[in-house]
Amino acid sequence: MNPKYKETLAEVDYMIRGLENEYKEKIPKKLLSFIQKNKANWYDDSKIDIENLNQETYAIMSFLYRKFLATDDEKLELETEYLRKLSAEKQDNIENRKIDYGFVTSTNYKSKEYVTIIPYEEKKWYTKLLEKIIKRYKKMN
């Protein structure tokens, strides 16, 4: 596993250890075990600065919150907010769509391109045998 992801898992483990027991129990044991097994053991906890966490740490912690720690009302609110942002982004993309047709010009576009098939001829069995004998002879000398 990539060392950066191991450090991220070490940061996530540090954050989980800071949670109260009632929240820790909501996270599946299998996931906690995965984090424990794959985290960077060389990563010093005192080195972790809450202000400067990896982006991946924020992503994993937000996933854990949405999936396991949030109440049903909070999950509904988060889903509604996500759909609202997605809709606004989609609308913005539609309104600001700029299509660049510059990639299809007469200088770089070929209307017809001919491709031929090159037949592959396999060597005859006696040629293969002779090559193997020569190769072994060279290894012996």
Backbone as a chain_set.jsonl record, in Angstrom:
{"seq": "MNPKYKETLAEVDYMIRGLENEYKEKIPKKLLSFIQKNKANWYDDSKIDIENLNQETYAIMSFLYRKFLATDDEKLELETEYLRKLSAEKQDNIENRKIDYGFVTSTNYKSKEYVTIIPYEEKKWYTKLLEKIIKRYKKMN", "coords": {"N": [[0.843, -1.171, 0.0], [0.44, 2.273, -0.655], [2.602, 4.628, 0.903], [1.565, 7.146, 1.587], [-1.173, 6.675, 1.874], [-1.077, 4.944, 3.995], [-0.226, 6.686, 5.992], [-2.448, 8.338, 6.002], [-4.382, 6.556, 6.957], [-3.323, 6.215, 9.488], [-3.772, 8.742, 10.558], [-6.571, 8.732, 10.479], [-7.061, 6.654, 12.264], [-6.079, 7.848, 14.591], [-7.954, 9.912, 14.87], [-10.29, 8.397, 15.248], [-9.688, 7.128, 17.646], [-9.994, 9.271, 19.325], [-12.692, 9.564, 19.554], [-15.805, 9.21, 21.386], [-16.825, 6.251, 23.184], [-19.42, 5.347, 22.484], [-19.709, 6.205, 19.861], [-17.552, 4.97, 18.605], [-18.356, 2.317, 18.717], [-20.277, 2.181, 16.763], [-18.986, 2.01, 14.378], [-18.063, -0.502, 12.114], [-16.403, -3.469, 13.219], [-14.757, -4.849, 11.482], [-13.925, -2.898, 9.677], [-12.531, -1.187, 11.391], [-10.513, -2.939, 12.115], [-9.238, -3.261, 9.645], [-8.229, -0.672, 9.28], [-6.476, -0.525, 11.472], [-4.677, -2.569, 10.809], [-3.534, -1.707, 8.408], [-2.498, 0.825, 8.775], [0.098, 3.341, 9.071], [2.639, 2.4, 11.038], [4.919, 3.695, 11.725], [4.278, 6.317, 11.785], [4.151, 9.117, 13.721], [2.042, 9.938, 16.4], [2.132, 12.368, 17.723], [2.943, 14.019, 15.776], [0.759, 14.565, 14.273], [-1.341, 17.048, 13.151], [-4.282, 18.62, 13.726], [-5.192, 20.728, 12.254], [-3.907, 20.497, 9.822], [-4.558, 18.14, 8.268], [-4.463, 15.359, 5.945], [-6.131, 15.508, 2.75], [-7.364, 13.134, 2.073], [-7.828, 12.034, 4.552], [-9.83, 13.68, 5.566], [-11.802, 12.971, 3.728], [-12.228, 10.225, 4.276], [-13.042, 10.363, 6.948], [-15.382, 11.88, 6.672], [-16.885, 10.088, 5.192], [-17.13, 7.989, 7.082], [-18.622, 9.332, 9.009], [-21.023, 10.001, 7.603], [-21.906, 7.442, 6.882], [-21.943, 5.806, 9.228], [-22.003, 7.22, 11.743], [-23.772, 9.421, 11.801], [-27.082, 10.562, 12.671], [-30.401, 9.505, 11.631], [-31.862, 11.76, 10.822], [-29.798, 13.602, 10.352], [-28.474, 12.281, 8.289], [-30.428, 12.424, 6.29], [-30.559, 15.188, 5.958], [-27.937, 15.707, 5.065], [-27.959, 14.268, 2.651], [-29.94, 15.664, 1.251], [-28.716, 18.183, 1.036], [-26.494, 17.47, -0.502], [-27.748, 16.636, -2.902], [-28.915, 19.06, -3.636], [-26.652, 20.667, -4.128], [-25.518, 19.196, -6.202], [-27.481, 19.445, -8.176], [-27.397, 22.228, -8.586], [-24.797, 22.48, -9.557], [-24.982, 20.983, -11.884], [-26.831, 22.508, -13.318], [-25.346, 24.852, -13.598], [-23.273, 23.904, -15.196], [-24.692, 23.359, -17.525], [-25.572, 25.913, -18.276], [-23.172, 27.265, -18.685], [-21.881, 25.959, -20.707], [-19.35, 25.423, -22.928], [-18.424, 24.584, -25.992], [-15.7, 23.29, -27.628], [-14.711, 23.193, -30.772], [-12.314, 23.091, -31.967], [-10.541, 20.981, -32.12], [-11.151, 19.433, -34.297], [-10.047, 19.961, -37.18], [-9.139, 20.851, -40.528], [-6.459, 20.337, -40.821], [-5.6, 18.47, -38.929], [-7.309, 16.355, -39.067], [-8.074, 13.301, -40.41], [-9.843, 12.006, -42.999], [-9.944, 9.496, -44.147], [-8.386, 6.564, -43.255], [-6.148, 4.087, -43.839], [-5.769, 0.774, -42.867], [-3.779, -2.023, -42.599], [-3.635, -5.547, -42.255], [-1.121, -7.343, -40.753], [0.216, -10.393, -41.372], [0.935, -12.954, -39.013], [3.5, -15.133, -38.714], [4.205, -18.192, -37.437], [7.107, -19.745, -36.118], [8.627, -22.643, -37.48], [8.657, -25.96, -36.083], [11.137, -27.256, -36.067], [12.878, -25.136, -36.398], [12.553, -23.742, -34.02], [13.531, -25.686, -32.251], [16.215, -25.872, -33.061], [17.07, -23.257, -32.427], [16.849, -23.337, -29.618], [18.766, -25.267, -29.001], [21.088, -23.968, -29.854], [21.051, -21.77, -28.118], [21.401, -23.029, -25.609], [23.883, -24.125, -25.994], [25.44, -21.817, -26.171], [25.176, -20.901, -23.553], [26.587, -22.829, -22.164], [29.182, -22.352, -22.925]], "CA": [[0.0, 0.0, 0.0], [1.138, 3.538, -0.766], [2.896, 5.211, 2.224], [0.667, 8.278, 1.869], [-2.431, 6.122, 2.364], [-0.806, 4.409, 5.33], [-0.247, 7.845, 6.882], [-3.842, 8.762, 6.098], [-5.054, 5.63, 7.87], [-2.829, 6.516, 10.838], [-4.511, 9.922, 10.999], [-7.953, 8.308, 10.723], [-7.029, 5.894, 13.516], [-5.916, 8.838, 15.656], [-9.248, 10.594, 15.021], [-11.254, 7.44, 15.805], [-9.348, 6.928, 19.06], [-10.468, 10.439, 20.057], [-14.155, 9.53, 19.669], [-16.381, 8.552, 22.556], [-17.074, 4.825, 22.942], [-20.704, 5.116, 21.812], [-19.499, 6.412, 18.429], [-16.628, 3.931, 18.134], [-19.095, 1.063, 18.58], [-21.098, 2.235, 15.55], [-18.126, 1.682, 13.234], [-17.874, -1.957, 12.074], [-15.121, -3.989, 13.714], [-13.947, -5.238, 10.329], [-13.334, -1.669, 9.157], [-11.529, -0.765, 12.375], [-9.401, -3.879, 11.99], [-8.542, -2.906, 8.405], [-7.48, 0.561, 9.534], [-5.38, -0.868, 12.384], [-3.711, -3.431, 10.135], [-2.893, -1.047, 7.273], [-1.999, 2.17, 9.083], [1.553, 3.49, 9.168], [3.067, 2.285, 12.431], [6.022, 4.619, 11.931], [3.741, 7.679, 11.815], [4.088, 9.555, 15.112], [0.791, 10.619, 16.73], [2.4, 13.751, 18.126], [3.179, 14.74, 14.53], [-0.53, 14.839, 13.645], [-1.893, 18.365, 13.432], [-5.687, 18.604, 13.306], [-5.381, 21.801, 11.274], [-3.257, 20.161, 8.551], [-4.761, 16.735, 7.916], [-4.536, 15.049, 4.514], [-7.468, 15.564, 2.156], [-7.917, 11.787, 2.131], [-8.309, 11.831, 5.922], [-11.143, 14.335, 5.622], [-12.743, 12.185, 2.929], [-12.558, 8.993, 5.001], [-13.81, 10.722, 8.142], [-16.735, 12.275, 6.267], [-17.567, 8.84, 4.842], [-17.487, 7.308, 8.333], [-19.703, 10.078, 9.65], [-22.269, 9.827, 6.845], [-22.336, 6.043, 6.819], [-22.109, 5.109, 10.504], [-22.14, 8.016, 12.955], [-24.858, 10.396, 11.728], [-28.444, 10.092, 12.94], [-31.206, 9.444, 10.409], [-32.177, 13.131, 10.416], [-28.58, 14.187, 9.796], [-28.238, 11.635, 6.992], [-31.397, 12.996, 5.358], [-30.127, 16.561, 5.704], [-26.731, 15.631, 4.235], [-28.363, 13.814, 1.319], [-30.651, 16.78, 0.631], [-27.707, 19.191, 0.708], [-25.704, 16.925, -1.607], [-28.559, 16.69, -4.119], [-29.077, 20.467, -3.99], [-25.389, 21.104, -4.726], [-25.364, 18.49, -7.474], [-28.408, 20.069, -9.11], [-26.869, 23.554, -8.914], [-23.609, 22.279, -10.386], [-25.448, 20.518, -13.189], [-27.43, 23.666, -13.978], [-24.24, 25.742, -13.934], [-22.58, 23.302, -16.341], [-25.54, 23.514, -18.709], [-25.583, 27.326, -18.658], [-21.837, 27.728, -19.071], [-21.27, 24.987, -21.612], [-18.586, 25.966, -24.041], [-17.936, 23.459, -26.773], [-14.545, 23.655, -28.43], [-14.625, 22.351, -31.955], [-10.994, 23.312, -32.536], [-9.776, 19.754, -32.291], [-11.468, 18.848, -35.594], [-9.734, 20.915, -38.235], [-8.718, 20.176, -41.757], [-5.043, 19.975, -40.766], [-5.312, 17.313, -38.083], [-8.357, 15.354, -39.191], [-7.955, 12.472, -41.603], [-11.146, 11.417, -43.27], [-9.781, 8.076, -44.44], [-7.116, 6.02, -42.804], [-6.118, 2.699, -44.24], [-5.049, -0.097, -41.957], [-3.629, -3.36, -43.158], [-3.334, -6.595, -41.288], [0.161, -7.994, -41.013], [0.083, -11.783, -40.925], [1.941, -13.451, -38.08], [3.897, -16.483, -39.076], [4.879, -18.865, -36.338], [8.285, -20.487, -36.563], [8.454, -24.091, -37.603], [9.113, -26.655, -34.881], [12.558, -27.562, -36.148], [13.593, -23.876, -36.207], [12.519, -23.496, -32.577], [14.43, -26.649, -31.633], [17.574, -25.453, -33.385], [17.364, -22.052, -31.635], [17.042, -23.753, -28.232], [20.059, -25.952, -28.926], [22.122, -22.932, -29.97], [21.004, -20.982, -26.889], [22.01, -23.825, -24.535], [25.304, -24.249, -26.309], [26.062, -20.544, -25.806], [25.213, -20.826, -22.092], [27.627, -23.74, -21.69], [30.502, -21.772, -23.247]], "C": [[0.892, 1.241, 0.0], [1.386, 4.143, 0.619], [1.983, 6.38, 2.587], [-0.661, 7.77, 2.429], [-2.254, 5.499, 3.741], [-0.812, 5.537, 6.356], [-1.671, 8.356, 7.072], [-4.599, 7.863, 7.061], [-4.579, 5.828, 9.306], [-3.551, 7.736, 11.402], [-5.961, 9.574, 11.317], [-8.029, 7.534, 12.035], [-6.911, 6.836, 14.713], [-7.246, 9.543, 15.933], [-10.278, 9.662, 15.666], [-10.969, 7.206, 17.285], [-9.83, 8.089, 19.925], [-11.977, 10.47, 20.235], [-14.587, 8.887, 20.984], [-16.735, 7.119, 22.185], [-18.378, 4.57, 22.202], [-20.59, 5.303, 20.302], [-18.57, 5.351, 17.85], [-17.366, 2.627, 17.871], [-19.958, 1.033, 17.327], [-20.296, 1.873, 14.3], [-17.867, 0.18, 13.25], [-16.461, -2.38, 12.489], [-14.182, -4.346, 12.564], [-13.226, -4.02, 9.73], [-12.255, -1.146, 10.102], [-10.289, -1.648, 12.302], [-8.569, -3.57, 10.744], [-7.673, -1.672, 8.617], [-6.273, 0.271, 10.419], [-4.268, -1.628, 11.661], [-2.908, -2.678, 9.069], [-2.346, 0.344, 7.565], [-0.475, 2.161, 9.17], [1.944, 3.455, 10.632], [4.203, 3.251, 12.753], [5.546, 6.065, 12.09], [3.481, 8.081, 13.26], [2.804, 10.344, 15.362], [1.015, 12.078, 17.113], [2.635, 14.643, 16.906], [1.866, 15.171, 13.862], [-1.043, 16.195, 14.113], [-3.309, 18.399, 12.867], [-5.941, 19.65, 12.224], [-4.859, 21.417, 9.888], [-3.372, 18.678, 8.219], [-4.763, 16.572, 6.402], [-5.976, 15.173, 4.028], [-8.15, 14.199, 2.234], [-8.468, 11.48, 3.524], [-9.682, 12.461, 6.081], [-12.19, 13.508, 4.876], [-13.174, 10.923, 3.675], [-13.402, 9.304, 6.228], [-15.226, 11.158, 7.781], [-17.541, 11.051, 5.842], [-18.032, 8.108, 6.101], [-18.651, 8.012, 9.021], [-21.024, 9.834, 8.93], [-22.8, 8.409, 6.932], [-22.692, 5.468, 8.185], [-22.481, 5.995, 11.691], [-23.34, 8.963, 12.953], [-26.201, 9.75, 12.075], [-29.213, 10.09, 11.625], [-31.557, 10.839, 9.903], [-30.968, 13.808, 9.774], [-28.26, 13.587, 8.432], [-29.162, 12.212, 5.931], [-30.988, 14.416, 4.975], [-28.893, 16.588, 4.805], [-27.061, 15.225, 2.805], [-29.074, 14.932, 0.561], [-29.671, 17.854, 0.183], [-26.859, 18.736, -0.481], [-26.476, 17.023, -2.923], [-28.765, 18.129, -4.586], [-27.812, 20.983, -4.68], [-25.169, 20.464, -6.09], [-26.247, 19.115, -8.546], [-27.901, 21.441, -9.544], [-25.654, 23.44, -9.824], [-23.995, 21.851, -11.796], [-26.031, 21.682, -13.98], [-26.344, 24.637, -14.429], [-23.478, 25.215, -15.145], [-23.377, 23.471, -17.626], [-25.487, 24.954, -19.209], [-24.24, 27.79, -19.199], [-21.127, 26.784, -20.03], [-20.597, 25.7, -22.776], [-17.978, 24.785, -24.781], [-16.82, 23.951, -27.683], [-14.447, 22.679, -29.598], [-13.256, 22.465, -32.624], [-10.202, 22.052, -32.785], [-10.06, 19.081, -33.618], [-11.245, 19.923, -36.645], [-9.247, 20.152, -39.451], [-7.262, 19.726, -41.685], [-4.781, 18.726, -39.945], [-6.364, 16.213, -38.184], [-8.176, 14.608, -40.502], [-9.296, 11.793, -41.835], [-11.047, 9.923, -43.544], [-8.403, 7.638, -43.977], [-7.138, 4.53, -43.106], [-5.245, 1.899, -43.286], [-4.967, -1.468, -42.606], [-3.265, -4.329, -42.05], [-2.031, -7.258, -41.703], [0.058, -9.419, -40.497], [1.244, -12.187, -40.023], [2.25, -14.887, -38.457], [4.679, -17.084, -37.926], [6.041, -19.672, -36.904], [7.971, -21.978, -36.597], [9.09, -24.761, -36.396], [10.605, -26.924, -34.908], [13.407, -26.293, -36.002], [13.653, -23.536, -34.72], [13.509, -24.407, -31.857], [15.888, -26.253, -31.862], [17.973, -24.216, -32.575], [17.606, -22.401, -30.171], [18.389, -24.438, -28.049], [21.191, -24.931, -28.972], [22.189, -22.103, -28.688], [21.661, -21.731, -25.733], [23.512, -23.984, -24.754], [26.048, -22.977, -25.915], [26.159, -20.395, -24.296], [26.334, -21.691, -21.533], [29.019, -23.145, -21.915], [30.661, -20.454, -22.625]], "O": [[1.972, 1.24, 0.592], [0.468, 4.172, 1.439], [1.664, 6.581, 3.758], [-1.214, 8.366, 3.354], [-3.173, 5.522, 4.56], [-1.337, 5.376, 7.458], [-2.052, 8.758, 8.172], [-5.371, 8.346, 7.889], [-5.352, 5.629, 10.243], [-3.902, 7.765, 12.582], [-6.519, 10.057, 12.303], [-8.951, 7.733, 12.826], [-7.573, 6.637, 15.731], [-7.618, 9.747, 17.089], [-11.047, 10.086, 16.528], [-11.896, 7.098, 18.089], [-10.053, 7.917, 21.123], [-12.496, 11.302, 20.98], [-13.841, 8.129, 21.605], [-16.925, 6.807, 21.009], [-18.443, 3.663, 21.371], [-21.292, 4.636, 19.542], [-18.779, 4.885, 16.73], [-17.049, 1.909, 16.922], [-20.336, -0.047, 16.873], [-20.867, 1.475, 13.285], [-17.491, -0.366, 14.287], [-15.472, -1.73, 12.151], [-12.968, -4.169, 12.662], [-12.065, -4.109, 9.33], [-11.191, -0.712, 9.659], [-9.161, -1.167, 12.413], [-7.339, -3.613, 10.787], [-6.521, -1.633, 8.186], [-5.174, 0.759, 10.154], [-3.082, -1.371, 11.869], [-1.734, -2.978, 8.852], [-1.781, 0.979, 6.674], [0.15, 1.111, 9.322], [1.621, 4.372, 11.387], [4.426, 3.588, 13.916], [6.322, 6.937, 12.482], [2.676, 7.451, 13.945], [2.502, 11.295, 14.641], [0.163, 12.927, 16.848], [2.539, 15.867, 16.994], [1.867, 16.039, 12.99], [-1.163, 16.453, 15.311], [-3.506, 18.225, 11.664], [-6.814, 19.468, 11.374], [-5.323, 21.957, 8.884], [-2.366, 18.034, 7.919], [-5.029, 17.522, 5.665], [-6.92, 14.971, 4.791], [-9.361, 14.113, 2.436], [-9.453, 10.756, 3.662], [-10.588, 11.859, 6.657], [-13.322, 13.363, 5.337], [-14.36, 10.593, 3.7], [-14.365, 8.595, 6.519], [-16.172, 10.842, 8.503], [-18.743, 10.978, 6.098], [-19.176, 7.661, 6.183], [-19.555, 7.365, 9.55], [-22.027, 9.5, 9.56], [-24.008, 8.199, 7.044], [-23.656, 4.71, 8.292], [-23.216, 5.548, 12.571], [-23.871, 9.273, 14.02], [-26.429, 8.568, 11.816], [-28.732, 10.613, 10.619], [-31.551, 11.08, 8.696], [-31.103, 14.505, 8.768], [-27.826, 14.296, 7.524], [-28.738, 12.464, 4.804], [-31.062, 14.798, 3.807], [-28.814, 17.403, 3.886], [-26.504, 15.777, 1.856], [-28.837, 15.125, -0.632], [-29.783, 18.376, -0.926], [-26.545, 19.534, -1.364], [-25.924, 17.445, -3.94], [-28.789, 18.395, -5.787], [-27.897, 21.662, -5.704], [-24.691, 21.114, -7.02], [-25.818, 19.294, -9.685], [-27.965, 21.785, -10.724], [-25.503, 24.224, -10.761], [-23.404, 22.302, -12.777], [-25.76, 21.827, -15.172], [-26.421, 25.184, -15.529], [-23.083, 25.987, -16.019], [-22.805, 23.7, -18.692], [-25.371, 25.196, -20.41], [-24.195, 28.636, -20.093], [-19.902, 26.816, -20.145], [-21.219, 26.477, -23.501], [-17.12, 24.079, -24.252], [-16.991, 24.923, -28.42], [-14.14, 21.5, -29.423], [-13.072, 21.977, -33.739], [-9.273, 22.059, -33.593], [-9.28, 18.227, -34.041], [-12.148, 20.699, -36.958], [-8.98, 18.952, -39.388], [-6.867, 18.819, -42.418], [-3.836, 17.991, -40.23], [-6.298, 15.233, -37.443], [-8.131, 15.214, -41.572], [-9.81, 11.092, -40.964], [-11.96, 9.167, -43.213], [-7.392, 8.274, -44.278], [-8.039, 3.808, -42.678], [-4.131, 2.3, -42.948], [-5.962, -2.0, -43.098], [-2.662, -3.958, -41.043], [-1.862, -7.677, -42.848], [-0.164, -9.631, -39.305], [2.39, -11.802, -40.255], [1.363, -15.739, -38.511], [5.696, -16.538, -37.499], [5.971, -20.206, -38.011], [7.15, -22.482, -35.83], [9.97, -24.184, -35.757], [11.27, -26.831, -33.876], [14.541, -26.367, -35.529], [14.687, -23.092, -34.222], [14.236, -23.967, -30.966], [16.697, -26.301, -30.935], [19.102, -24.138, -32.09], [18.487, -21.815, -29.542], [19.073, -24.212, -27.051], [22.148, -25.03, -28.205], [23.281, -21.772, -28.225], [22.403, -21.13, -24.956], [24.298, -23.978, -23.807], [27.158, -23.044, -25.386], [27.128, -19.819, -23.799], [26.962, -21.327, -20.538], [29.938, -23.427, -21.146], [31.702, -19.818, -22.784]]}, "num_chains": 1, "name": "protein.A"}
